[in-house]
Amino acid sequence: MRYTINATPGTGLPMPIGELVRGTGDVTVDRSVNLVSGSADSQAEGVIVFNTPGTVSITGSVRVSPGENLAAGKSAPVLFWFGALQDDGTFKKIDNSVTYISVHHGDGLKTEPLRSFTFRATAGEKIGFFALSDGADHAFIQAEQGLDMLKIDITLTE
């Protein structure tokens, strides 16, 4: 599965959130929100839901590569972040979650760490994952056999 990262100023592009495989706290995934345009895998989409209030710590990694439209000899910035779902249906960037990665033409897929961050969640709070680059298909994330496209470790302490 591959998800292309484009330049979508302001909102960024919704990215898959994956599946919950382990962790602590009362956390679920809502698959009806933060849908990825053109995705064939609706079981990877959605937002993380914190069903009880508490302190949330998130760490993770992403497999990222330069995209097909990144010219030879060029680099492109890629930003990843989490956003909190607001009452009006928009997402507000969680500022201390922003990760900056630079991809370079000719590089292959590589696993990059996401910035670790902590915040206080309220009961029912939902967060999604987003990305942005500086041009159309300047980067993408992709899963390969035995390697996760995105890995997010969540600890919710009530």
Short mmCIF file of C-alpha atoms in Angstrom, two decimals:
data_model
loop_
_atom_site.label_atom_id
_atom_site.label_comp_id
_atom_site.label_asym_id
_atom_site.label_seq_id
_atom_site.Cartn_x
_atom_site.Cartn_y
_atom_site.Cartn_z
CA MET A 1 0.00 0.00 0.00
CA ARG A 2 1.32 3.44 -0.95
CA TYR A 3 0.08 6.90 0.06
CA THR A 4 1.31 9.86 -2.00
CA ILE A 5 2.15 13.11 -0.19
CA ASN A 6 1.37 16.34 -2.02
CA ALA A 7 1.31 20.06 -1.30
CA THR A 8 -2.00 20.83 0.39
CA PRO A 9 -1.38 24.07 2.29
CA GLY A 10 -3.23 24.64 5.53
CA THR A 11 -4.84 21.28 6.05
CA GLY A 12 -2.27 18.79 4.82
CA LEU A 13 -3.33 15.39 3.54
CA PRO A 14 -5.06 12.83 5.74
CA MET A 15 -2.81 9.83 6.25
CA PRO A 16 -3.69 6.31 7.40
CA ILE A 17 -3.73 5.67 11.13
CA GLY A 18 -3.40 1.89 10.90
CA GLU A 19 -4.67 -0.60 13.45
CA LEU A 20 -4.33 -0.84 17.20
CA VAL A 21 -2.14 -3.78 18.11
CA ARG A 22 -1.00 -2.99 21.63
CA GLY A 23 -0.72 -0.18 24.13
CA THR A 24 -2.14 1.01 27.39
CA GLY A 25 -5.36 2.84 28.17
CA ASP A 26 -8.84 2.93 26.70
CA VAL A 27 -8.04 3.79 23.07
CA THR A 28 -9.99 2.87 19.91
CA VAL A 29 -10.09 3.87 16.22
CA ASP A 30 -13.02 5.63 14.52
CA ARG A 31 -12.87 4.63 10.83
CA SER A 32 -15.55 7.14 9.75
CA VAL A 33 -13.35 10.25 10.09
CA ASN A 34 -10.16 11.47 8.34
CA LEU A 35 -10.68 9.42 5.20
CA VAL A 36 -7.83 9.23 2.69
CA SER A 37 -8.86 10.25 -0.84
CA GLY A 38 -8.45 7.40 -3.32
CA SER A 39 -7.53 4.84 -0.68
CA ALA A 40 -8.38 1.22 -1.32
CA ASP A 41 -7.83 0.26 2.33
CA SER A 42 -10.54 1.77 4.51
CA GLN A 43 -9.31 -0.36 7.43
CA ALA A 44 -6.17 1.79 7.63
CA GLU A 45 -8.01 5.12 7.78
CA GLY A 46 -9.52 6.95 10.71
CA VAL A 47 -8.69 8.74 13.91
CA ILE A 48 -7.46 7.60 17.30
CA VAL A 49 -10.11 8.01 20.01
CA PHE A 50 -9.20 8.47 23.67
CA ASN A 51 -12.23 7.13 25.51
CA THR A 52 -11.05 8.24 28.94
CA PRO A 53 -9.20 11.41 29.92
CA GLY A 54 -5.51 11.27 30.67
CA THR A 55 -1.97 12.05 29.69
CA VAL A 56 -1.10 10.68 26.24
CA SER A 57 2.45 9.90 25.13
CA ILE A 58 3.01 9.09 21.46
CA THR A 59 6.13 7.81 19.72
CA GLY A 60 6.43 6.26 16.30
CA SER A 61 8.07 5.91 12.92
CA VAL A 62 7.12 6.18 9.26
CA ARG A 63 8.53 4.57 6.07
CA VAL A 64 9.00 7.45 3.64
CA SER A 65 10.50 7.82 0.17
CA PRO A 66 10.96 10.55 -2.42
CA GLY A 67 8.10 10.64 -4.91
CA GLU A 68 8.14 10.14 -8.66
CA ASN A 69 7.92 13.87 -9.43
CA LEU A 70 10.96 14.88 -7.36
CA ALA A 71 13.58 15.96 -9.91
CA ALA A 72 17.09 14.55 -10.05
CA GLY A 73 19.45 16.28 -7.65
CA LYS A 74 16.59 17.77 -5.63
CA SER A 75 15.33 17.34 -2.08
CA ALA A 76 11.85 17.91 -0.69
CA PRO A 77 10.66 18.72 2.81
CA VAL A 78 8.00 16.44 4.26
CA LEU A 79 6.02 17.36 7.36
CA PHE A 80 4.06 14.87 9.45
CA TRP A 81 1.82 15.81 12.36
CA PHE A 82 -1.18 14.85 14.42
CA GLY A 83 -4.29 17.02 14.55
CA ALA A 84 -7.09 17.14 17.12
CA LEU A 85 -10.61 16.94 15.69
CA GLN A 86 -12.57 20.13 16.47
CA ASP A 87 -16.34 20.49 16.95
CA ASP A 88 -16.70 22.00 13.45
CA GLY A 89 -15.12 18.91 11.81
CA THR A 90 -11.74 20.50 11.12
CA PHE A 91 -8.46 19.42 12.66
CA LYS A 92 -6.19 21.62 14.78
CA LYS A 93 -2.50 20.80 14.48
CA ILE A 94 -0.89 19.54 17.69
CA ASP A 95 2.16 21.78 17.45
CA ASN A 96 4.53 19.63 19.48
CA SER A 97 3.80 16.63 17.21
CA VAL A 98 5.28 18.09 14.00
CA THR A 99 8.08 16.05 12.42
CA TYR A 100 10.24 17.44 9.59
CA ILE A 101 11.95 14.99 7.24
CA SER A 102 13.90 15.76 4.07
CA VAL A 103 13.74 13.24 1.21
CA HIS A 104 16.30 13.24 -1.59
CA HIS A 105 15.88 12.12 -5.21
CA GLY A 106 17.29 8.63 -5.63
CA ASP A 107 16.89 7.56 -2.02
CA GLY A 108 14.83 4.46 -1.36
CA LEU A 109 12.26 3.85 1.33
CA LYS A 110 13.66 4.49 4.78
CA THR A 111 12.22 4.34 8.25
CA GLU A 112 12.30 7.72 9.98
CA PRO A 113 11.34 8.42 13.60
CA LEU A 114 8.36 10.62 14.32
CA ARG A 115 8.73 13.30 16.96
CA SER A 116 7.68 11.98 20.37
CA PHE A 117 5.17 14.14 22.17
CA THR A 118 2.82 14.27 25.13
CA PHE A 119 -0.51 16.02 25.62
CA ARG A 120 -3.55 15.93 27.88
CA ALA A 121 -6.58 14.25 26.25
CA THR A 122 -10.20 14.70 27.25
CA ALA A 123 -12.68 11.80 27.17
CA GLY A 124 -13.80 11.28 23.57
CA GLU A 125 -10.99 13.34 22.04
CA LYS A 126 -9.97 12.25 18.52
CA ILE A 127 -6.69 12.79 16.68
CA GLY A 128 -5.73 12.11 13.06
CA PHE A 129 -2.43 11.86 11.22
CA PHE A 130 -1.46 14.26 8.40
CA ALA A 131 1.37 14.97 5.95
CA LEU A 132 2.47 17.73 3.58
CA SER A 133 5.26 18.14 1.04
CA ASP A 134 6.20 21.02 -1.26
CA GLY A 135 4.89 19.57 -4.53
CA ALA A 136 2.72 16.94 -6.18
CA ASP A 137 4.16 13.45 -5.56
CA HIS A 138 7.37 14.72 -4.00
CA ALA A 139 7.13 12.00 -1.34
CA PHE A 140 5.13 8.95 -0.28
CA ILE A 141 4.78 6.47 2.54
CA GLN A 142 4.57 2.77 1.78
CA ALA A 143 4.33 -0.61 3.45
CA GLU A 144 6.51 -3.48 2.32
CA GLN A 145 6.45 -7.17 3.19
CA GLY A 146 7.12 -7.42 6.91
CA LEU A 147 7.73 -3.68 7.35
CA ASP A 148 5.16 -1.26 8.72
CA MET A 149 4.37 1.89 6.75
CA LEU A 150 3.49 3.65 9.99
CA LYS A 151 4.08 2.61 13.55
CA ILE A 152 2.52 4.57 16.40
CA ASP A 153 2.98 3.65 20.05
CA ILE A 154 0.42 5.22 22.39
CA THR A 155 0.43 5.30 26.16
CA LEU A 156 -2.65 6.74 27.92
CA THR A 157 -2.22 7.24 31.62
CA GLU A 158 -5.51 8.00 33.38
#
